[in-house]
XYZ file of C-alpha atoms in Angstrom:
382
model
C -3.280 3.616 22.900
C -1.390 6.776 23.842
C -4.506 8.830 23.149
C -6.595 6.757 25.567
C -3.904 6.759 28.245
C -3.605 10.542 28.078
C -7.375 10.972 28.178
C -7.606 8.715 31.214
C -4.829 10.553 33.065
C -6.436 13.944 32.405
C -9.831 12.747 33.588
C -8.388 11.263 36.759
C -6.378 14.417 37.465
C -9.324 16.771 36.916
C -9.955 19.139 39.858
C -6.639 18.149 41.452
C -3.298 19.987 41.684
C -1.950 17.596 39.014
C -4.345 18.923 36.347
C -2.066 21.837 35.404
C 0.935 19.536 34.976
C -0.987 17.128 32.754
C -2.610 19.785 30.566
C 0.143 19.462 27.857
C -1.208 15.961 27.211
C -4.099 17.608 25.373
C -1.795 17.696 22.357
C -2.607 13.995 21.838
C -6.097 15.046 20.755
C -4.693 16.501 17.542
C -4.434 14.209 14.550
C -1.522 16.203 13.159
C 0.564 15.635 16.295
C -0.235 11.938 16.479
C 0.482 11.535 12.760
C 3.916 13.091 13.179
C 4.558 10.885 16.195
C 3.445 7.808 14.269
C 5.748 8.576 11.333
C 8.806 9.115 13.541
C 8.032 6.072 15.701
C 7.573 3.802 12.686
C 10.787 5.049 11.086
C 12.883 4.540 14.226
C 11.359 1.116 14.886
C 12.111 0.052 11.308
C 15.721 1.229 11.519
C 16.144 -0.588 14.836
C 14.429 -3.846 13.858
C 15.680 -3.936 10.254
C 19.131 -5.477 10.906
C 17.561 -7.989 13.312
C 14.980 -9.053 10.712
C 17.673 -9.376 8.013
C 19.814 -11.522 10.321
C 16.822 -13.664 11.295
C 15.786 -14.266 7.682
C 19.390 -15.031 6.739
C 19.747 -17.551 9.561
C 16.552 -19.241 8.431
C 18.047 -19.295 4.928
C 14.872 -17.585 3.872
C 16.498 -16.020 0.843
C 16.275 -16.002 -2.902
C 18.651 -18.756 -4.001
C 17.064 -19.050 -7.438
C 17.592 -16.851 -10.513
C 14.723 -14.387 -10.783
C 12.657 -13.998 -13.939
C 14.605 -10.984 -15.146
C 17.962 -12.733 -14.825
C 16.599 -15.965 -16.281
C 15.853 -14.183 -19.532
C 19.435 -12.935 -19.806
C 20.609 -9.867 -21.764
C 20.218 -7.580 -18.724
C 23.713 -6.222 -19.146
C 23.020 -3.148 -17.027
C 22.175 -5.145 -13.908
C 25.427 -4.981 -12.000
C 24.706 -7.340 -9.112
C 22.940 -10.675 -8.832
C 20.072 -10.868 -6.359
C 20.790 -14.454 -5.331
C 21.029 -14.976 -1.591
C 19.173 -11.781 -0.643
C 16.610 -12.467 2.123
C 12.997 -12.167 1.040
C 9.773 -11.778 3.080
C 11.124 -8.480 4.455
C 7.587 -7.132 4.243
C 7.070 -8.678 7.651
C 9.119 -5.762 9.017
C 6.747 -3.215 7.445
C 3.602 -5.003 8.620
C 4.886 -5.509 12.171
C 6.027 -1.914 12.585
C 2.896 -0.529 10.937
C 0.577 -2.530 13.186
C 2.417 -1.609 16.374
C 2.683 2.077 15.499
C -0.934 2.437 14.408
C -2.160 0.743 17.589
C 0.063 3.044 19.629
C -0.863 6.404 18.066
C -4.318 6.080 16.450
C -7.786 6.017 17.925
C -9.223 2.552 17.360
C -12.357 3.309 15.379
C -14.037 0.919 12.929
C -12.110 2.236 9.912
C -8.714 1.765 11.539
C -9.549 -1.700 12.865
C -10.867 -2.801 9.461
C -7.687 -1.566 7.780
C -5.389 -3.253 10.308
C -7.231 -6.578 10.067
C -7.069 -6.446 6.270
C -3.350 -5.718 6.450
C -2.824 -8.844 8.560
C -4.922 -11.050 6.265
C -3.092 -9.946 3.110
C 0.286 -10.187 4.842
C -0.616 -13.733 5.872
C -1.399 -14.563 2.259
C 1.950 -13.073 1.278
C 3.809 -15.085 3.913
C 2.225 -18.265 2.569
C 3.252 -17.352 -0.961
C 6.802 -16.378 0.022
C 7.232 -19.636 1.967
C 6.069 -21.578 -1.073
C 8.435 -19.609 -3.315
C 11.478 -20.242 -1.111
C 10.581 -23.896 -0.589
C 10.217 -24.512 -4.317
C 13.111 -22.132 -5.142
C 11.398 -20.522 -8.106
C 9.634 -17.223 -8.709
C 6.179 -18.641 -9.388
C 5.000 -18.804 -5.781
C 1.445 -19.722 -4.863
C -0.999 -20.428 -7.642
C -2.671 -17.240 -8.837
C -6.152 -18.679 -8.299
C -5.598 -19.044 -4.554
C -4.343 -15.451 -4.281
C -7.323 -14.135 -6.200
C -9.798 -16.132 -4.114
C -8.437 -14.797 -0.822
C -8.288 -11.232 -2.156
C -11.806 -11.510 -3.557
C -13.197 -12.879 -0.288
C -11.573 -10.068 1.715
C -12.698 -7.353 -0.693
C -16.235 -8.731 -0.799
C -16.369 -8.828 2.998
C -15.198 -5.217 3.273
C -17.654 -4.010 0.632
C -20.569 -5.895 2.190
C -19.667 -4.702 5.690
C -19.586 -1.067 4.582
C -22.804 -1.482 2.593
C -24.752 -2.913 5.515
C -23.706 -0.324 8.109
C -25.896 2.825 8.051
C -22.960 5.161 8.787
C -20.865 3.818 5.881
C -23.695 2.883 3.515
C -22.963 5.750 1.119
C -19.377 4.623 0.607
C -20.769 1.773 -1.480
C -24.082 3.048 -2.840
C -22.735 6.372 -4.168
C -19.985 6.331 -6.802
C -17.612 9.302 -6.855
C -15.454 10.237 -9.844
C -12.392 12.540 -9.698
C -12.918 16.135 -10.919
C -16.700 15.873 -10.336
C -18.270 17.368 -7.198
C -21.291 15.122 -6.838
C -21.781 11.353 -7.086
C -22.206 10.137 -10.666
C -24.314 7.231 -9.392
C -26.665 7.024 -6.426
C -28.376 3.984 -4.953
C -25.936 1.898 -6.960
C -25.159 -0.803 -4.399
C -24.091 -3.602 -6.784
C -22.010 -1.231 -8.927
C -20.383 0.278 -5.842
C -19.661 -3.178 -4.433
C -18.069 -4.248 -7.717
C -15.950 -1.078 -7.766
C -14.830 -1.783 -4.189
C -13.792 -5.334 -5.003
C -11.941 -4.270 -8.163
C -10.162 -1.432 -6.325
C -8.852 -3.625 -3.510
C -7.923 -6.610 -5.680
C -6.459 -4.476 -8.443
C -4.355 -2.379 -6.085
C -3.000 -5.402 -4.209
C -1.961 -7.195 -7.401
C -0.627 -4.062 -9.119
C 1.810 -3.298 -6.290
C 2.779 -6.967 -6.248
C 3.654 -6.816 -9.962
C 5.638 -3.602 -9.470
C 7.850 -5.260 -6.861
C 10.720 -6.369 -9.069
C 13.566 -3.882 -8.656
C 15.358 -2.598 -5.565
C 13.299 0.156 -3.963
C 10.767 0.430 -6.793
C 7.569 -0.820 -5.171
C 8.166 0.673 -1.732
C 9.220 4.058 -3.138
C 6.124 4.360 -5.318
C 3.980 3.151 -2.420
C 5.390 5.936 -0.239
C 4.486 8.572 -2.832
C 0.917 7.282 -3.191
C 0.551 7.004 0.593
C 1.578 10.665 0.928
C -1.311 11.554 -1.390
C -3.756 9.622 0.778
C -2.301 11.203 3.905
C -3.714 14.478 2.552
C -6.979 12.953 1.377
C -7.698 11.145 4.642
C -7.073 14.277 6.699
C -9.429 16.321 4.521
C -12.091 13.599 4.418
C -12.065 13.402 8.221
C -12.279 17.168 8.755
C -15.805 18.483 8.179
C -14.751 22.079 7.474
C -12.064 21.155 4.960
C -14.305 18.578 3.290
C -17.145 21.076 2.994
C -14.844 23.781 1.612
C -13.274 21.493 -0.999
C -16.606 19.760 -1.637
C -15.301 16.267 -1.107
C -17.155 13.518 0.808
C -16.885 13.838 4.585
C -16.324 10.482 6.306
C -16.598 10.447 10.075
C -13.504 8.885 11.649
C -11.454 9.004 8.446
C -9.026 11.417 10.106
C -7.577 8.506 12.083
C -6.542 6.935 8.793
C -4.172 9.896 8.502
C -2.301 8.495 11.482
C -2.244 5.102 9.764
C -0.897 6.648 6.543
C 1.779 8.487 8.507
C 2.809 5.234 10.186
C 2.886 3.584 6.763
C 5.191 6.316 5.456
C 7.526 5.949 8.432
C 7.608 2.156 8.146
C 8.109 2.407 4.379
C 11.010 4.848 4.705
C 12.629 2.576 7.263
C 12.263 -0.401 4.941
C 13.598 1.600 1.985
C 16.771 2.188 4.016
C 17.495 -1.539 3.638
C 15.769 -2.091 0.277
C 17.521 0.598 -1.782
C 20.015 -0.629 -4.358
C 21.757 -2.954 -3.669
C 18.943 -4.357 -1.522
C 19.746 -6.077 1.752
C 16.285 -7.651 1.757
C 13.179 -7.824 -0.418
C 9.653 -7.165 0.781
C 8.273 -10.179 -1.086
C 4.566 -10.815 -1.425
C 4.289 -10.376 2.349
C 4.753 -6.650 1.866
C 3.528 -5.989 -1.667
C 0.164 -7.759 -1.403
C -0.516 -6.171 1.991
C 0.536 -2.613 1.141
C -1.242 -2.639 -2.210
C -4.427 -3.978 -0.686
C -4.334 -1.408 2.132
C -4.016 1.447 -0.377
C -7.147 0.168 -2.100
C -8.984 -0.174 1.199
C -8.089 3.354 2.294
C -9.264 4.719 -1.069
C -12.610 2.976 -0.552
C -12.957 4.121 3.076
C -12.581 7.798 2.142
C -14.967 7.440 -0.810
C -12.253 8.083 -3.412
C -11.519 4.694 -5.055
C -10.900 6.130 -8.523
C -8.380 8.675 -7.231
C -6.142 5.689 -6.588
C -6.107 4.992 -10.335
C -4.578 8.444 -10.866
C -2.240 8.542 -7.863
C -1.097 4.983 -8.511
C -0.666 5.503 -12.244
C 2.677 3.675 -12.216
C 1.034 0.640 -10.593
C -1.761 0.755 -13.169
C 0.683 0.845 -16.091
C 2.743 -1.997 -14.624
C -0.342 -4.188 -14.215
C -1.639 -3.228 -17.661
C 1.682 -4.197 -19.264
C 1.398 -7.703 -17.836
C -2.240 -8.029 -18.885
C -1.531 -6.813 -22.429
C 1.573 -8.957 -22.792
C -0.186 -12.121 -21.618
C -3.349 -11.528 -23.642
C -1.520 -10.700 -26.879
C 0.878 -13.624 -26.506
C -1.977 -16.107 -26.021
C -4.007 -14.583 -28.848
C -1.169 -14.645 -31.379
C -0.152 -18.153 -30.362
C -3.726 -19.314 -30.904
C -3.981 -17.581 -34.283
C -0.525 -18.212 -35.725
C 0.982 -20.936 -33.568
C 3.742 -18.604 -32.388
C 3.248 -16.221 -29.476
C 4.274 -12.619 -30.017
C 5.122 -9.984 -27.409
C 4.301 -6.301 -27.181
C 7.092 -5.548 -24.706
C 10.555 -7.035 -24.496
C 9.501 -8.283 -21.065
C 6.686 -7.640 -18.594
C 6.134 -6.033 -16.122
C 7.175 -2.795 -17.771
C 10.201 -2.093 -15.577
C 11.911 -5.195 -16.991
C 11.179 -3.946 -20.525
C 13.324 -0.889 -19.853
C 16.044 -3.030 -18.305
C 16.054 -5.021 -21.551
C 16.495 -1.759 -23.438
C 19.710 -1.116 -21.538
C 18.649 1.106 -18.632
C 20.467 0.613 -15.354
C 18.268 -0.653 -12.530
C 18.750 2.592 -10.600
C 17.715 4.584 -13.704
C 14.473 2.650 -14.035
C 13.642 3.128 -10.355
C 14.410 6.854 -10.291
C 12.493 7.580 -13.483
C 9.499 5.622 -12.238
C 9.650 7.684 -9.031
C 9.461 10.849 -11.143
C 6.436 9.536 -13.034
C 4.792 8.522 -9.765
C 5.287 12.030 -8.359
C 3.647 13.497 -11.466
C 0.681 11.156 -10.969
C 0.506 12.224 -7.320
C 0.364 15.905 -8.290
C -2.491 15.221 -10.704
C -4.338 13.261 -8.006
C -3.962 16.117 -5.508
C -5.254 18.556 -8.128
C -8.617 16.749 -8.058
C -9.215 18.346 -4.660
C -9.557 21.765 -6.261
C -10.401 21.106 -9.908
C -13.968 19.982 -9.433
């Protein structure tokens, strides 16, 4: 919005004495300036609205009054504080601030609008799930099938939309692989559509599974978003994209502003979510943020880079899949289910082994940073 206002004022003031005074407004043309503005705006808005959101959720008694899965299992001697009574659905703060900031600082092209709409849809799904969780006072939430159906429908819509538009057709029909300069598959519409659906659904659910300790999911999300801040800027700049031999996507530069707003909103939320958390993001935040990361990866033609940058999310999701599959298999074969990990997702396994919650979170941050460095290296090692 600010971009359009400044453009309008400069056009109206052209050939008038006011033109010289309004010339500094040209700075709003630069993505770097608007990205910095978006990050600072989102951070300040989050810090301002955070206490109000916490108070509102507390007054609604929209908190976790049940014992979470990790505490239910017992033996977590290193967890110093119970999480009972902490307001959940705090992800509404991230989504609200992110939407407002992106609308304020970004140009509203098709990529930005598609990302914002997807954010709202997934946040709505998360709100529904969080409401069900609080109403039932257990950690199961909405049935998994409903979540998967909504995520699948959204991902299929995005993939089909991009496939049908001439300007974004290649995002689906050409499959890019990290460390390789050229597409490994061309004219591969069905395969590209399947990859798009798996990327969006997988990312949304992986972040959701990672959200189990104070600051863990949002901190890792911030690190991955920083990686895509770089990727979106390069993908939207023809000279940089040509030099680094990565796919150029017209309009992708505006996603840099979105990523910057996401970082600012995430940092503001982390202020209240660090241990001991004053509120949890819930599925409202985790489903939305995870899905948006997948969507951004698709929109810049780098879906598989997300697998590297989000390595922690991948491992967390894989631990749940392996644990569930092996338990069901051994129960079917022997009558008694066996486990690979002490508890899944993986962060609870390390809690069971005696790590403090803050140790798990910090060490996962370190691993996430390593994954981010490897992901950024794909820009040059091609």
